[in-house]
Coordinates of C-alpha atoms in Angstrom, one line a residue:
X1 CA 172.0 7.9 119.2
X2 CA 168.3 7.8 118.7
X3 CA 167.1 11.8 119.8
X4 CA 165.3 11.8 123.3
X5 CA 162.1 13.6 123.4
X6 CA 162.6 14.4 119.7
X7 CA 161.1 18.2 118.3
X8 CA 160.6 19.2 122.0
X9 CA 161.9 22.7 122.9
X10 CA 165.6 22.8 125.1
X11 CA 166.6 25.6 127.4
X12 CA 170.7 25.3 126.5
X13 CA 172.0 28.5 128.2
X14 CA 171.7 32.0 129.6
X15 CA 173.2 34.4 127.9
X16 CA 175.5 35.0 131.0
X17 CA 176.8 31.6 130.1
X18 CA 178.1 32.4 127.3
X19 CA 180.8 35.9 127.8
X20 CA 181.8 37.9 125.2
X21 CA 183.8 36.6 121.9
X22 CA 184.1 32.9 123.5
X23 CA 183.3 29.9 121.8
X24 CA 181.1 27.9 124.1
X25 CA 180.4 24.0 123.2
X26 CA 177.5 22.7 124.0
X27 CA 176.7 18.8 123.6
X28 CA 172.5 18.1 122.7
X29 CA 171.2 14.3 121.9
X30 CA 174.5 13.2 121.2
X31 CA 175.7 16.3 118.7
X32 CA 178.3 18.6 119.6
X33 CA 178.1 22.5 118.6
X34 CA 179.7 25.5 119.4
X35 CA 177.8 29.0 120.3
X36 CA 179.2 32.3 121.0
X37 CA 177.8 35.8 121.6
X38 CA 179.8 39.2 119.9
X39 CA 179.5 42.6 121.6
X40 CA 176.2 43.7 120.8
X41 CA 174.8 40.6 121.9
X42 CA 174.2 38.6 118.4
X43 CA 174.7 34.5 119.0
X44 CA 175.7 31.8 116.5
X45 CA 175.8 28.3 116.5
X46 CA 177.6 26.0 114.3
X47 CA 178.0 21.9 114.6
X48 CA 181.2 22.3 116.7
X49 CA 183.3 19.8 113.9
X50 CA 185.4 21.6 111.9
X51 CA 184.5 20.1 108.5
X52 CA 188.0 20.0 107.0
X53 CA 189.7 17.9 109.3
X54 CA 186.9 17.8 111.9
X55 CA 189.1 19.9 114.7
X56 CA 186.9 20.9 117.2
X57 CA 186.3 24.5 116.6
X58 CA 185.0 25.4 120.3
X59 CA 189.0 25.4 120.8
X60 CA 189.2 27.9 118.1
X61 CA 188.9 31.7 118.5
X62 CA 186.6 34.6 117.9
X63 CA 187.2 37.2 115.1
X64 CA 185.5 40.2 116.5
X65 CA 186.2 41.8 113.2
X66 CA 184.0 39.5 111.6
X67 CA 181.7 37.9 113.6
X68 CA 183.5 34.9 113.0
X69 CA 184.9 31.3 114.6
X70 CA 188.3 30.5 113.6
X71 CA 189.6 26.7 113.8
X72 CA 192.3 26.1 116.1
X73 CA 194.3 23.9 112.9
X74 CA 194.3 25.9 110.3
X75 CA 193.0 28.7 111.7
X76 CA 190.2 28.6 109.1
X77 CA 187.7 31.1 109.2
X78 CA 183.5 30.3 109.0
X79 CA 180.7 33.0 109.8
X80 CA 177.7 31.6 111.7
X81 CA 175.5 30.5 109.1
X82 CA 178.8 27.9 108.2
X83 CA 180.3 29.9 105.4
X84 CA 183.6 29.7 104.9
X85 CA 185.8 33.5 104.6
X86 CA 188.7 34.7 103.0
X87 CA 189.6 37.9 103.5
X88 CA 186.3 38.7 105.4
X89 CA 184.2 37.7 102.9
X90 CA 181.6 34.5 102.4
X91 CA 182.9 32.0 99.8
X92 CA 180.3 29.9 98.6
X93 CA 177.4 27.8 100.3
X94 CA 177.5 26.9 104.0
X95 CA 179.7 24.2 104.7
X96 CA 179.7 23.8 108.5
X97 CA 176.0 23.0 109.7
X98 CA 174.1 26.1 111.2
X99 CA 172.0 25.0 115.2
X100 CA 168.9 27.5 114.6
X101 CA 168.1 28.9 117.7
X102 CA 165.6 30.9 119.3
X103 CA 166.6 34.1 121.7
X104 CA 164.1 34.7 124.5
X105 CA 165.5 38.1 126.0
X106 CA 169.0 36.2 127.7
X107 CA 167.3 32.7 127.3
X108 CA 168.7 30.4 124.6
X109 CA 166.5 27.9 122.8
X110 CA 166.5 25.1 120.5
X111 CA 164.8 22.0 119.1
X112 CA 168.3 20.8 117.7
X113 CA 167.4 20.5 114.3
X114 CA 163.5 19.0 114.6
X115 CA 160.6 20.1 113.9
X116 CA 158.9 21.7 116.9
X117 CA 156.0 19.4 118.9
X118 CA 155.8 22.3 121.7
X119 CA 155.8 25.9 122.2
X120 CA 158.6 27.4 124.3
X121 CA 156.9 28.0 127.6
X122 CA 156.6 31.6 128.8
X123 CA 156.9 30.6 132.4
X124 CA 160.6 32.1 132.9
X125 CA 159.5 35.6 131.8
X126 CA 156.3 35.8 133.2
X127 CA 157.6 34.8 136.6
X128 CA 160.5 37.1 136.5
X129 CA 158.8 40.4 135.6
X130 CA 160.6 42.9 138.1
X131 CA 162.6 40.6 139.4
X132 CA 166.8 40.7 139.7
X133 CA 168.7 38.1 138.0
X134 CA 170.7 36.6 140.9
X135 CA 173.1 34.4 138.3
X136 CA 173.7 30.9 137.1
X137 CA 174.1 28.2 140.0
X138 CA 176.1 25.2 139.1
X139 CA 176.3 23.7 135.3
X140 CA 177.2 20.4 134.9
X141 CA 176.8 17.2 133.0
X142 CA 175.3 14.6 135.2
X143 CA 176.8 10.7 134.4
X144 CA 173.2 9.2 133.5
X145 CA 170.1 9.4 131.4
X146 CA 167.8 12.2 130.8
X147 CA 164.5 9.9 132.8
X148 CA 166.0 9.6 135.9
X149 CA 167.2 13.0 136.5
X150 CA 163.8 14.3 135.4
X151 CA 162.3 12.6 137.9
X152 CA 164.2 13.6 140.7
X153 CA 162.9 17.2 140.2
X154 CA 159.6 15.8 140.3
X155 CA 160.1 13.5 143.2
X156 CA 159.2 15.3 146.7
X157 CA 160.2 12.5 149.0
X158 CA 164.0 12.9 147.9
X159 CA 164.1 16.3 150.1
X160 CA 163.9 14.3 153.4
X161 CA 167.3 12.2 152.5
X162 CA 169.3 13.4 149.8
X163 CA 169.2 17.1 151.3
X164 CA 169.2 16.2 155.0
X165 CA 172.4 17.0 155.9
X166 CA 171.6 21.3 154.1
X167 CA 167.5 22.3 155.0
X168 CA 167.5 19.6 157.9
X169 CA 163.8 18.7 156.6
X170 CA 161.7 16.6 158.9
X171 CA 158.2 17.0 156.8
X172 CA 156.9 18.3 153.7
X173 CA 153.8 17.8 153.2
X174 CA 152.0 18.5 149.4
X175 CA 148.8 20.7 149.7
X176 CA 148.2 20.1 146.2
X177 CA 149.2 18.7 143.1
X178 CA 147.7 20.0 139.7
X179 CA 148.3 19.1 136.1
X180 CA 147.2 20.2 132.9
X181 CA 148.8 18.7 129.8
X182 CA 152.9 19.1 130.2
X183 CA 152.2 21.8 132.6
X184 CA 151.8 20.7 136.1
X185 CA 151.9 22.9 140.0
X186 CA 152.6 21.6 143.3
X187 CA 152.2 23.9 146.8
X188 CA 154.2 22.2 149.5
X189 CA 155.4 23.4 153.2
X190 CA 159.0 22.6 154.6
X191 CA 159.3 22.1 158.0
X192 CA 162.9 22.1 159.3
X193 CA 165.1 22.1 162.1
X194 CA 167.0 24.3 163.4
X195 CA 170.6 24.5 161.6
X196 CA 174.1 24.8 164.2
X197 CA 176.2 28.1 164.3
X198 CA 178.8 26.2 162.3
X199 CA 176.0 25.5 159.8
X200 CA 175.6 29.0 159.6
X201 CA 178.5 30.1 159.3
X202 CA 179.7 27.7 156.0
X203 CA 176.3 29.0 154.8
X204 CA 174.9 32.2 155.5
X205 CA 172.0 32.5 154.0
X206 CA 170.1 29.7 156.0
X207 CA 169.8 32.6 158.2
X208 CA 167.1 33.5 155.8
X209 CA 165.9 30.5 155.5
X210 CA 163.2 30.4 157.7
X211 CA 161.7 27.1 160.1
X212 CA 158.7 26.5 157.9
X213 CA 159.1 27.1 154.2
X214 CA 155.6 27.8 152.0
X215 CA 156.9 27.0 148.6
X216 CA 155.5 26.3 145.2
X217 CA 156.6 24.4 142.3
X218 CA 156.0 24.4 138.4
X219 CA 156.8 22.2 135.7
X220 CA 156.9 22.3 132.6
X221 CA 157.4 19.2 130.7
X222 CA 160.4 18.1 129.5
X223 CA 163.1 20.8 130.8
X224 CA 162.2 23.1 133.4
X225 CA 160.9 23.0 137.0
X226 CA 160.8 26.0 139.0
X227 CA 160.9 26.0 143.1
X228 CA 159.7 29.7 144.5
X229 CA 160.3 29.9 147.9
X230 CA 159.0 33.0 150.1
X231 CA 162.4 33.9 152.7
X232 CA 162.6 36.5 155.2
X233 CA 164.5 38.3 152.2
X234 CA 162.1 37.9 149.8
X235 CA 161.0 35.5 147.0
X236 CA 163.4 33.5 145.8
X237 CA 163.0 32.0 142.3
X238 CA 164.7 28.9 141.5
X239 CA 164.9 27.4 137.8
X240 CA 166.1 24.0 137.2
X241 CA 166.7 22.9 133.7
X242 CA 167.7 19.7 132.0
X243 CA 168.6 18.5 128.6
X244 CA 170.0 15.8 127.0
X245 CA 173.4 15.5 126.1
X246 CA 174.1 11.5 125.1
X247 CA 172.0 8.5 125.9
X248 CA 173.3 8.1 129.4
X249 CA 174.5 12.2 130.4
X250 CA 172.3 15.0 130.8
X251 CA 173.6 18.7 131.5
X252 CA 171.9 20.9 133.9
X253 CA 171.8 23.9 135.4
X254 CA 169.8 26.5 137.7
X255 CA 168.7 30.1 137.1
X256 CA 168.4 31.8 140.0
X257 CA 166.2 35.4 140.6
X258 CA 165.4 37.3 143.9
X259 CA 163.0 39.9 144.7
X260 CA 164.5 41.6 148.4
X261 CA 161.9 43.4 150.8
X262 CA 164.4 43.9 153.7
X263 CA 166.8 47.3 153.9
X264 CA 169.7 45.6 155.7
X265 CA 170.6 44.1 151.9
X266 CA 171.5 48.2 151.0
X267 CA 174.5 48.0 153.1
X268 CA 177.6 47.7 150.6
X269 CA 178.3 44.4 149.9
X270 CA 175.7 42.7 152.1
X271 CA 173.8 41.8 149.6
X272 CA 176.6 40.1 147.4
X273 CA 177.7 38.0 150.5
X274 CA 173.8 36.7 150.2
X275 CA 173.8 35.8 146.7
X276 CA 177.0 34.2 146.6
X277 CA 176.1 32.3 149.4
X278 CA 172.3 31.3 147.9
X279 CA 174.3 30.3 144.6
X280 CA 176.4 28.5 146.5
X281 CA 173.4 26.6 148.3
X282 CA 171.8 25.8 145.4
X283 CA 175.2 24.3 143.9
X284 CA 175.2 22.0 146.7
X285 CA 172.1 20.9 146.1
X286 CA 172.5 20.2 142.6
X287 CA 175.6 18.2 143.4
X288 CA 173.8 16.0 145.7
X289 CA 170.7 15.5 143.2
X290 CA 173.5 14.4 141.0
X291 CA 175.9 12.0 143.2
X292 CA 171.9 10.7 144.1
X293 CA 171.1 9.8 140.4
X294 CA 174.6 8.8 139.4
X295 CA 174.6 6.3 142.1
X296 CA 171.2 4.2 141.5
X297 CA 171.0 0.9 140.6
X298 CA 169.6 -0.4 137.0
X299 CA 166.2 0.5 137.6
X300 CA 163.7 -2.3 138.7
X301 CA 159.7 -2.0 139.3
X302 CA 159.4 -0.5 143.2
X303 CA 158.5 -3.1 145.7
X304 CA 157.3 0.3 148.1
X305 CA 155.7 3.0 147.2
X306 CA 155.7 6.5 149.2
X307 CA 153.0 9.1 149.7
X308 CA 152.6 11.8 146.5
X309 CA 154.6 9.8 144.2
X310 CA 151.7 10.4 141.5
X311 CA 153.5 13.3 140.2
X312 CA 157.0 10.8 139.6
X313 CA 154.0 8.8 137.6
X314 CA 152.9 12.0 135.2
X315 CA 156.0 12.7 134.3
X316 CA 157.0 9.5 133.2
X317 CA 154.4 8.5 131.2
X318 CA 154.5 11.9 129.3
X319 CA 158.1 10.7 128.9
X320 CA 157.2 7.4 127.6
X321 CA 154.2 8.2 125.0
X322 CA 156.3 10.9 123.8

């Protein structure tokens, strides 16, 4: 396939993602690799094809020993720069391709092999100073091209229908929309009604969740949009990111980070129950973004057009005269 967005920078994982001493694949413009992380935290990346008889090798093993991938044929043994070992030791030149990647604290990067035509963005770190990683909320390949999940995450009408049935949104109204280059910030209010006990009780933490939501988006151009919402926990930092897998998939997932004001969340276990339950929450959401996406039509030009879609617009044509 022909690369999408080719030398821009991809979020691929959290470190979370990947355990300890598991091979994890992971599928970018059409190319399959394999990563995995050893105990003190080192990753490697190899093309995921085993390049004697092309076995997958993310269905191999990890030699803690060595730092190694083994193949799951011939149990054939490569390092991650693509040597092949015997006996623990390199034999000759690479021979399995090497994914370079870059290590930002726990977040994974990579152009996949191009050269780079943006910096990695610094606005995962600098919005998380001090704040608690709350864990990894859904990851899942979504049946259709990179475009139109992108712009869903820049679409703000999509709130009122696809999530309807979750927040119970009536209105959101955009206070502002502001761009600069591939960066671009949107405040917006939520107002909602109110949710039923039974609601409630399949998700508790819409009792945080407050009747009017102040919230505030950023994007940056092509993989990550970030929702911050202030609840009557405390700020809750949402990041969604995208990449390309193959011409019509595209894997995503959503970093989640909290900052709690409230002492009730000290109480053993409290505090668990409401970050399972926000994970959760976001999961849904992501799962109805995707069934939203999966199900659309071939795309045709719009016949209506609804208020604030200017942003749907920006990101599009930064798509197109990539």
């Amino acid at each position: 396939m022909n690369p999408i967005l080719k030398g821009a920078p991809w979020l691929v994982a959290h470190r979370s993602m990947l355990g300890i001493d598991k091979p994890y694949k992971l599928t970018l413009n059409g190319c399959d690799y394999v990563l995995w992380q050893n105990r003190n935290g080192d990753i490697f990346a190899l093309e995921n094809a085993c390049p004697h008889m092309q076995a997958p090798l993310s269905n191999g093993w990890i030699c803690q020993a060595n730092n190694s991938i083994m193949c799951p044929f011939h149990a054939l043994e490569f390092d991650g720069k693509g040597r092949l070992l015997k006996d623990g030791e390199p034999k000759g030149e690479p021979v399995a391709r090497n994914l370079e990647l870059i290590i930002q604290d726990d977040l994974i990067w990579t152009y996949g092999g191009f050269e780079p035509r943006l910096s990695i963005p610094e606005l995962i770190p600098e919005r998380t100073e001090r704040l608690r990683f709350l864990g990894v909320a859904c990851n899942k390949s979504i049946q259709t091209n990179f475009l139109s999940c992108i712009k869903i995450n820049y679409d703000f009408n999509h709130q009122n229908g696809v999530h309807r049935d979750v927040f119970k949104i009536r209105e959101n109204p955009v206070q502002t929309f502001d761009k600069d280059g591939y960066y671009a910030r949107v405040v917006q209010t939520f107002f909602r009604e109110d949710n039923t006990i039974s609601e409630i009780l399949q998700n508790p933490s819409l009792l945080s969740v407050p009747k009017e939501i102040q919230n505030e988006l950023e994007y940056t151009f092509p993989s990550t949009a970030l929702f911050k919402a202030e609840l009557a926990l405390g700020a809750l930092l949402q990041f969604f990111i995208l990449y390309p897998e193959t011409e019509h998939q595209t894997r995503t997932f959503v970093l989640c980070y909290g900052n709690w004001q409230i002492p009730l969340l000290k109480v053993p276990g409290l505090r668990a129950l409401i970050e399972r339950s926000l994970l959760e929450a976001t999961a849904k959401v992501v799962e109805q973004d995707s069934r939203a996406v999966e199900s659309l039509y071939p795309q045709q030009k719009p016949k209506i057009r609804l208020p604030k879609e200017e942003i749907m617009f920006y990101v599009e044509s930064l798509y197109n005269e990539w």
